[in-house]
Tab-separated table of C-alpha atoms in Angstrom:
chain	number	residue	atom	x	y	z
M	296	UNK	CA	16.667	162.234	53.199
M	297	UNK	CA	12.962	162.447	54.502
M	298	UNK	CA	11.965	162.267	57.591
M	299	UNK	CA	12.787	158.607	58.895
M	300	UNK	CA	11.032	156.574	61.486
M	301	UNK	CA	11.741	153.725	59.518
M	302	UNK	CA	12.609	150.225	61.360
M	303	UNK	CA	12.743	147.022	58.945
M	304	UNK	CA	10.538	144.713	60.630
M	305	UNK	CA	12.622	141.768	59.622
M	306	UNK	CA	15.238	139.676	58.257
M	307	UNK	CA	13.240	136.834	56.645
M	308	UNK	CA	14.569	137.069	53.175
M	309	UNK	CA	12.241	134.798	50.790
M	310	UNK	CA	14.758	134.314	48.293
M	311	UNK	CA	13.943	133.165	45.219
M	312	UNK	CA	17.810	132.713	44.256
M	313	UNK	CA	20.811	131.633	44.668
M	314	UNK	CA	22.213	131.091	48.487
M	315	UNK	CA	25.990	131.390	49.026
M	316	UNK	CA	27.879	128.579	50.617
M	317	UNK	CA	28.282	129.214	54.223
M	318	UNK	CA	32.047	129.204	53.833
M	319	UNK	CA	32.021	131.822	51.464
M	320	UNK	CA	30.201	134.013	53.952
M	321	UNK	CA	33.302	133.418	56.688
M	322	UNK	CA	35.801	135.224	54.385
M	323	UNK	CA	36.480	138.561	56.102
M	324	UNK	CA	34.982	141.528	54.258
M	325	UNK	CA	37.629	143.474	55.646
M	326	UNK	CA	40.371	141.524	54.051
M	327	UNK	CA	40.226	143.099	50.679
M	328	UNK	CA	41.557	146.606	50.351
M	329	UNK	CA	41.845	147.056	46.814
M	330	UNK	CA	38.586	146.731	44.428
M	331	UNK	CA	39.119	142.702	42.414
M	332	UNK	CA	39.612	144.170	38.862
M	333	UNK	CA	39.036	140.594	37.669
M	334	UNK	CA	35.935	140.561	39.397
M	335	UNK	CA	34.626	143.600	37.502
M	336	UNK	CA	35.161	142.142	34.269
M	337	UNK	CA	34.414	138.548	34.366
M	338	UNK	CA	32.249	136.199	36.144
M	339	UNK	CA	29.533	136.814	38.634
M	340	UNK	CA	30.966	136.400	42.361
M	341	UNK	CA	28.660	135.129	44.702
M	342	UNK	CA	29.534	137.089	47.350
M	343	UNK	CA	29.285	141.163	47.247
M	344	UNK	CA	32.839	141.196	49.183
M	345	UNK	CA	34.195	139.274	47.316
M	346	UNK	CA	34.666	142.230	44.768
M	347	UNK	CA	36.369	144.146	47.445
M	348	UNK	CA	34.656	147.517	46.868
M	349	UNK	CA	34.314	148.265	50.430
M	350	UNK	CA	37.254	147.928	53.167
M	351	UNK	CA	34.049	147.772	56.011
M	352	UNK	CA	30.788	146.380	54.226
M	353	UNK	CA	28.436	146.834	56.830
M	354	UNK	CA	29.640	150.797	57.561
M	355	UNK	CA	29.683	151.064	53.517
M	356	UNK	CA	32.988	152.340	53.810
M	357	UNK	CA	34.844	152.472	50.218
M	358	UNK	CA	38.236	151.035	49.355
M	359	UNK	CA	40.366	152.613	47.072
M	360	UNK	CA	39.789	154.285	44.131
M	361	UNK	CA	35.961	153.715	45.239
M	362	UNK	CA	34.203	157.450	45.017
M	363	UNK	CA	30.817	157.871	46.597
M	364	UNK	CA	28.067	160.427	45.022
M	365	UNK	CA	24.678	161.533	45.158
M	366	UNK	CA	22.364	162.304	43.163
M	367	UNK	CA	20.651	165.951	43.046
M	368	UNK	CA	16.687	164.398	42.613
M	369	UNK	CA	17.005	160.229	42.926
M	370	UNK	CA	15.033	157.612	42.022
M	371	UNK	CA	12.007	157.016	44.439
M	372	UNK	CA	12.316	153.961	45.842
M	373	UNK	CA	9.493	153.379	48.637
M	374	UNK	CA	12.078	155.745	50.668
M	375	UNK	CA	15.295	153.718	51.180
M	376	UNK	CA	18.263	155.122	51.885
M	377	UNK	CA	20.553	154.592	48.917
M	378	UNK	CA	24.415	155.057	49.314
M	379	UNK	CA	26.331	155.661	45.612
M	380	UNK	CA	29.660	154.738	44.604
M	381	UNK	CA	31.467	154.264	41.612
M	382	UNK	CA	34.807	153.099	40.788
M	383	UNK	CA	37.231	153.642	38.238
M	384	UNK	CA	40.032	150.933	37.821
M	385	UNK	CA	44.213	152.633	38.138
M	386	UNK	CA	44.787	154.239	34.543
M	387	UNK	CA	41.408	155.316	33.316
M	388	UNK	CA	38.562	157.734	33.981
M	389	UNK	CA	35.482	159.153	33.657
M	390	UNK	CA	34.903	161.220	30.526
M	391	UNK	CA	31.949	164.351	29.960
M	392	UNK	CA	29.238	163.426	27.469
M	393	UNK	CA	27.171	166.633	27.526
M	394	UNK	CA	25.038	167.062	30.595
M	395	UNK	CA	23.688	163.286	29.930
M	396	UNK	CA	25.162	159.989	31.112
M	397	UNK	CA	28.633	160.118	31.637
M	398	UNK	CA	31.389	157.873	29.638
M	399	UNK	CA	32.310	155.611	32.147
M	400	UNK	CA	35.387	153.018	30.651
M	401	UNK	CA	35.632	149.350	30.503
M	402	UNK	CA	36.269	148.234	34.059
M	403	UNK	CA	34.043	150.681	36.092
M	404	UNK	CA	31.911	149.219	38.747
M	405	UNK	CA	28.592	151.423	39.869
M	406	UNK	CA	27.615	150.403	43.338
M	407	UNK	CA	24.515	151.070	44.964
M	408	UNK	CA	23.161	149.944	48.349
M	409	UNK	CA	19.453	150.191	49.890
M	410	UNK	CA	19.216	150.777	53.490
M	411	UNK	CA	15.968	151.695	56.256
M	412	UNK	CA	16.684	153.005	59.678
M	413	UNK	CA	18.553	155.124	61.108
M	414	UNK	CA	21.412	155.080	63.346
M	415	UNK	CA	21.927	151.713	65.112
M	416	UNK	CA	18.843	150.565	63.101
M	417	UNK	CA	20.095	150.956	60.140
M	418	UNK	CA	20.047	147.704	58.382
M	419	UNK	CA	21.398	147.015	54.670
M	420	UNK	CA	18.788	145.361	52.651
M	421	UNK	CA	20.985	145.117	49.124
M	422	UNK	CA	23.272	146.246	46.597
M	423	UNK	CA	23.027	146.416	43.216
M	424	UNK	CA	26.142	146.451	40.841
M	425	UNK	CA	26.375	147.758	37.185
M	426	UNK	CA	29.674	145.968	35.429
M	427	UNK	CA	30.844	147.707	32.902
M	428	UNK	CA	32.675	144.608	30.670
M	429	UNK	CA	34.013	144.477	26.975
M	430	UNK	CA	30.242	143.183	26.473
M	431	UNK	CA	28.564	145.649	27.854
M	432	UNK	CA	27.047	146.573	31.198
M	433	UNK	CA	25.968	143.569	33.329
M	434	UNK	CA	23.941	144.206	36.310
M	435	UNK	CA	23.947	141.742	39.274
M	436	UNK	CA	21.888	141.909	42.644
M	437	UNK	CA	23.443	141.028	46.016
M	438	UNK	CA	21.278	140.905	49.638
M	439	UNK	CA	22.804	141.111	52.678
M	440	UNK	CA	21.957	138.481	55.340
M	441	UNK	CA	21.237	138.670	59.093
M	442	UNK	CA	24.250	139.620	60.262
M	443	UNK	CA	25.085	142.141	57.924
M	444	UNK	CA	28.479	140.872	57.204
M	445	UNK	CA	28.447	140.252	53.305
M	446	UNK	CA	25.704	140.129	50.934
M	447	UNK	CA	25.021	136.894	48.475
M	448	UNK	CA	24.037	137.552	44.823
M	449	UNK	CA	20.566	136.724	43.920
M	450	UNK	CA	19.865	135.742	40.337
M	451	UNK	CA	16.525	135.526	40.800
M	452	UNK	CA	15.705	138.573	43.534
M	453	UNK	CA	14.351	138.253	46.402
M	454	UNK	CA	11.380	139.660	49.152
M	455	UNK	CA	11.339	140.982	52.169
M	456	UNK	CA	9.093	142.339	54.759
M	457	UNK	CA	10.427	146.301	55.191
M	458	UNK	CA	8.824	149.470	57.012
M	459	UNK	CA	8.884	152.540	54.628
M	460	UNK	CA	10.233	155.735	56.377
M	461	UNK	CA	6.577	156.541	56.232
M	462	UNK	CA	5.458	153.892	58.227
M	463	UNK	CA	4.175	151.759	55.652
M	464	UNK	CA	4.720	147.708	56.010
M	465	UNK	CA	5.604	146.811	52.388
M	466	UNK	CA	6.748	143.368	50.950
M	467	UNK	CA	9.516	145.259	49.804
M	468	UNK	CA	11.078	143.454	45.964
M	469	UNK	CA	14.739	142.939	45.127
M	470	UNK	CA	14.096	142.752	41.627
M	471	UNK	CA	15.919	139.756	39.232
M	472	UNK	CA	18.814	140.068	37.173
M	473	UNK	CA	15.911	140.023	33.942
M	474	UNK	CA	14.241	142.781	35.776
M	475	UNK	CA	17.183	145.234	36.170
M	476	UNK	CA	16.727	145.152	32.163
M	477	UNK	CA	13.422	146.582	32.541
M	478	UNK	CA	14.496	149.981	33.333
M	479	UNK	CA	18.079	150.038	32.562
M	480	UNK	CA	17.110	148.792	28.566
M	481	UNK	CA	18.060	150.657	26.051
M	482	UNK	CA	18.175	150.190	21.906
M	483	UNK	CA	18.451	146.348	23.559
M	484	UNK	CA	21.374	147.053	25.825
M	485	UNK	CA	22.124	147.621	29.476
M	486	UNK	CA	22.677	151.079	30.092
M	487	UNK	CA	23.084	153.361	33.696
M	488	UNK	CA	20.228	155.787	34.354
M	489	UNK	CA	21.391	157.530	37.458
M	490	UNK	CA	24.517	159.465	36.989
M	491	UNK	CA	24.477	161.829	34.070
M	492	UNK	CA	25.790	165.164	34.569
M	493	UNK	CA	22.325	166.985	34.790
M	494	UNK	CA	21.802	165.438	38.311
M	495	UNK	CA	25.198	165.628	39.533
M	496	UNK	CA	26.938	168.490	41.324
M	497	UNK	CA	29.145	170.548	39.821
M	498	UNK	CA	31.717	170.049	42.466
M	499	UNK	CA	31.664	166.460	42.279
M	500	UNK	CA	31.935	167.005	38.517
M	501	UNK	CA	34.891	168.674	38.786
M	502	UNK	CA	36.700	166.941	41.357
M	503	UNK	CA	36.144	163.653	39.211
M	504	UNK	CA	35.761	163.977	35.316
M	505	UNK	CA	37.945	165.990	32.580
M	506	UNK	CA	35.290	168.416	32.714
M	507	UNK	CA	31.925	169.926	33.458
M	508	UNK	CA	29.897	170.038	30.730
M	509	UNK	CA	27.527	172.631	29.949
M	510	UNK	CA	24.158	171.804	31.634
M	511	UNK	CA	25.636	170.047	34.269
M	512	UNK	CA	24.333	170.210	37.819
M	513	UNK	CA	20.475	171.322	36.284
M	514	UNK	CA	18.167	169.276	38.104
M	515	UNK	CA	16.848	170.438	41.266
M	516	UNK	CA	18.396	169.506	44.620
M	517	UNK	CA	15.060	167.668	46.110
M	518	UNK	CA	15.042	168.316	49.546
M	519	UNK	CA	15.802	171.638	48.322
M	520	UNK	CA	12.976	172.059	45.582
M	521	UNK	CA	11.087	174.553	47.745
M	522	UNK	CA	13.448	177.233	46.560
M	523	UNK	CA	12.487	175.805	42.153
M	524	UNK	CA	10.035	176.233	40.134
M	525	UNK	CA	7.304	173.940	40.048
M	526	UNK	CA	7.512	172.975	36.357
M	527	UNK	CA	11.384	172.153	36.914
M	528	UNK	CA	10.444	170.191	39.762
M	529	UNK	CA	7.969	168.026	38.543
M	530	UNK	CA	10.126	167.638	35.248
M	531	UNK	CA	13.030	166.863	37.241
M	532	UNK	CA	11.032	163.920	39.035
M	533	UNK	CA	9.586	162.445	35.966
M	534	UNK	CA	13.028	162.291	33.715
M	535	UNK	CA	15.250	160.663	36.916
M	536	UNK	CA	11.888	158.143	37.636
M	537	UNK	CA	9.630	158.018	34.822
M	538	UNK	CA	12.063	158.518	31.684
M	539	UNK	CA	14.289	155.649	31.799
M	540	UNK	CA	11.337	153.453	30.291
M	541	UNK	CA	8.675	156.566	28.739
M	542	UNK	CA	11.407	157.340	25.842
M	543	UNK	CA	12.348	156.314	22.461
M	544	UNK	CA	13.905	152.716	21.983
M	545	UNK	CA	13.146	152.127	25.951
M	546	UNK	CA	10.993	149.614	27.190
M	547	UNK	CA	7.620	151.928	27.429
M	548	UNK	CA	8.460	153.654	23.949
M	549	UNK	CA	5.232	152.021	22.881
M	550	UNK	CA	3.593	154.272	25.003
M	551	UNK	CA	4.123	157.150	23.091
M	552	UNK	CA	5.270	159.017	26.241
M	553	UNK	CA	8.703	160.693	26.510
M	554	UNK	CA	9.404	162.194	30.136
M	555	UNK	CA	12.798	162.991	29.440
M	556	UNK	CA	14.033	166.716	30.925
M	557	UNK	CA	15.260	167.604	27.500
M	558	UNK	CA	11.825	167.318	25.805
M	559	UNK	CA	9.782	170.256	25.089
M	560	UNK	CA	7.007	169.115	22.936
M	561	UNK	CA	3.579	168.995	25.230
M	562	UNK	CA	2.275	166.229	23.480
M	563	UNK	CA	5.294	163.970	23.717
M	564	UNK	CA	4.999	165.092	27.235
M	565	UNK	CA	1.606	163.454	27.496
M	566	UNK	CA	-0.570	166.922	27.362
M	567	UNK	CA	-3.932	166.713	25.839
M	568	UNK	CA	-2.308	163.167	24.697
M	569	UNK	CA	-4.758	159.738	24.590
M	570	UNK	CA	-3.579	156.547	26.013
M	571	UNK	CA	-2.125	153.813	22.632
M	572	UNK	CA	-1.713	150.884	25.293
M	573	UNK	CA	-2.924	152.023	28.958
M	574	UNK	CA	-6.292	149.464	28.708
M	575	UNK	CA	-6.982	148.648	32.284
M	576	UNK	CA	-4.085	151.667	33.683
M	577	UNK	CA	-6.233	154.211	32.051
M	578	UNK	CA	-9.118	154.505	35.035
M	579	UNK	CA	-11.558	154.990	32.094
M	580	UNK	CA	-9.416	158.787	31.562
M	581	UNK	CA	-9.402	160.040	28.442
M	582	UNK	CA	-6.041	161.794	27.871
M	583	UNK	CA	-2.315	161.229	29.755
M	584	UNK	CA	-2.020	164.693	30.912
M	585	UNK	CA	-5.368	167.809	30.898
M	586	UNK	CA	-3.408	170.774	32.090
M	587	UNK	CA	-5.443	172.210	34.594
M	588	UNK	CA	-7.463	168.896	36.085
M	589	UNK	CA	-4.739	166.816	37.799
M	590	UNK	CA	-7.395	164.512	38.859
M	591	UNK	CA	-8.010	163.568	35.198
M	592	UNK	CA	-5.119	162.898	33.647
M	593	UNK	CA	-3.969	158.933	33.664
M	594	UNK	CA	-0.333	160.473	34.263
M	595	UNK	CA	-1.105	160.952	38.118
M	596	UNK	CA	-4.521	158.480	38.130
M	597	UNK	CA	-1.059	155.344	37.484
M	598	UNK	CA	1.578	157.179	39.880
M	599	UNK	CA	-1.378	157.460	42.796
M	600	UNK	CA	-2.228	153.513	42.677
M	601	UNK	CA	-0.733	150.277	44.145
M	602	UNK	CA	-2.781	148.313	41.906
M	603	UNK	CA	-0.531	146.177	39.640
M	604	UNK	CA	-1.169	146.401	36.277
M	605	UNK	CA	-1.930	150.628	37.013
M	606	UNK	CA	0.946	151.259	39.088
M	607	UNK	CA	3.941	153.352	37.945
M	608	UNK	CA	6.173	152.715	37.925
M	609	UNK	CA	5.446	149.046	37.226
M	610	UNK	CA	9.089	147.769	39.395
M	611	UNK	CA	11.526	149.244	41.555
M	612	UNK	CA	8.973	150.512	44.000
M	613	UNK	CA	6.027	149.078	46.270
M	614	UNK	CA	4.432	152.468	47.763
M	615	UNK	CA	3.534	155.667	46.111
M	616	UNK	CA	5.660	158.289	46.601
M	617	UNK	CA	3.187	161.333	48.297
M	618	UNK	CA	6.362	163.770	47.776
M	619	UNK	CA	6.639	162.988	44.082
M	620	UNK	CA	2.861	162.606	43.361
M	621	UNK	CA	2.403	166.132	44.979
M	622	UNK	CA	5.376	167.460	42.777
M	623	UNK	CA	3.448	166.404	39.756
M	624	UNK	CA	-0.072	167.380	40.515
M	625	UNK	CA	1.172	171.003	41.270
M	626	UNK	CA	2.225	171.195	37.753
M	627	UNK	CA	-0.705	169.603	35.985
M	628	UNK	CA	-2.564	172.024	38.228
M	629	UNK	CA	-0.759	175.256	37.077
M	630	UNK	CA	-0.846	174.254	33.138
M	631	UNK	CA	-2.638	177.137	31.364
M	632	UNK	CA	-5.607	175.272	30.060
């Protein structure tokens, strides 16, 4: 993780949504050992413990069957920590699809939580579940209260007042049930982003699937990228935080744009490329990306901005990410013009 002096400056949660019953929030987290199958697949449980993912909620520590990973380059999300776990119900598993998103069978729960601080300041801000049900996938927000003993779903997100590891005070956004759509749309369905082979180690790969695909384990380790190029860097960065809405049949296909690590045509790639629906985002630039000019192309001009309405991405993040931002100037920079 980056360097951390982060401290959330406090529990106030201006929730929009839903607020559990206080009785629900006296049922033990600890009680549940096994992961509440029926939970996965039906209904939306107000409680996060209630699906009994975790046999200690507040030290994120996974019941059964419950498998943490990582990610190789993750999604920037105004620095939180982020702690990944999926799980598989008894009887089924995980199948290779190529070095893409994995097949992931009816039943499997994807679990992530959002933490700042460190040590005995670390403090659980939320979790977000993908449900994978005959339907489809159904994603569901929880927050954790006060006493970080169980988190309540929140239909409708919520706010809260956070420190970025980079000393920044942000009104940090748990986004809304509608929201989660925005990036994890696809053809009109609910779809993970994070875990396709790509991004995942090899190891973990192994140790969990029927196989490792070819091009599995590609994208760069990011605290690590010092030792990549920069073109696989920046490319890396853009298809785990830009591509899940700049491709075709996302929510940004309009935009003509398609970030994703597999695409190889510069102009698809925004090079030399105008704007079809930037208006305001643009900054008066001409083209998406001018190899060369960093400091010209609306690419960077949207990442570098907290303006809403020329921010990107438009949710999921309240501060620009200098690590990310850098990653992609560098390789406008060294574009033969």
């Amino acid at each position: 993780m980056r360097p951390a002096t982060a401290l959330l400056a406090a529990a106030s949660l201006a929730l929009a949504g839903s607020v559990a019953a206080r009785a629900d929030f006296l049922q033990p987290v600890a009680a549940v050992e096994a992961v509440n199958d029926d939970a996965v697949v039906q209904g939306m449980p107000r409680l996060l413990s209630q699906f009994g993912f975790f046999t200690d909620g507040a030290g994120q520590a996974p019941a059964a069957r419950v498998t943490p990973y990582r990610l190789n380059t993750p999604l920037y999300s105004d620095g939180a920590e982020k702690l990944r776990f999926v799980y598989v119900p008894e009887g089924k598993r995980m199948e290779a699809n190529g070095d893409g998103l994995i097949d992931f069978p009816v039943g499997t729960a994807l679990i992530k939580t959002f933490a700042f601080g460190e040590g005995s300041e670390r403090r659980l801000i939320e979790t977000r579940v993908l449900l994978h049900r005959e339907s489809g996938w159904v994603a569901l927000p929880y927050v954790w209260n006060a006493e970080q003993t169980d988190a309540a779903l929140a239909i409708a997100g919520a706010r809260m007042s956070v420190v970025t590891p980079a000393g920044e005070a942000i009104s940090y956004r748990v986004p809304n049930k509608n929201q989660c759509k925005e990036c994890h749309g696809l053809d009109d369905a609910v779809i993970p982003i994070g875990p396709k082979a790509r991004n995942l180690s090899g190891e973990w790969l192994a140790a969990n699937l029927d196989e490792v695909p070819a091009g599995a384990d590609r994208l760069v380790v990011w605290e690590k990228r010092s030792a990549s190029g920069v073109a696989a860097v920046a490319r890396a960065y853009l298809d785990v935080n830009c591509a899940h809405c700049h491709r075709p049949g996302a929510t940004a296909s309009n935009s003509g744009l398609d970030l994703r690590w597999e695409q190889d045509d510069p102009h698809a790639l925004g090079v030399m490329k105008r704007p079809v629906a930037a208006g305001r985002g643009a900054g008066g630039l001409l083209f998406d990306v001018v190899p060369g000019d960093p400091d010209q192309s609306i690419l960077l001009h949207r990442m570098l901005s907290n303006d809403p309405g020329v921010a990107m991405p438009e949710v999921g993040k309240s501060s620009i990410d200098r690590e990310g931002t850098e990653a992609v100037r560098r390789w406008i920079e060294e574009m033969p013009k």
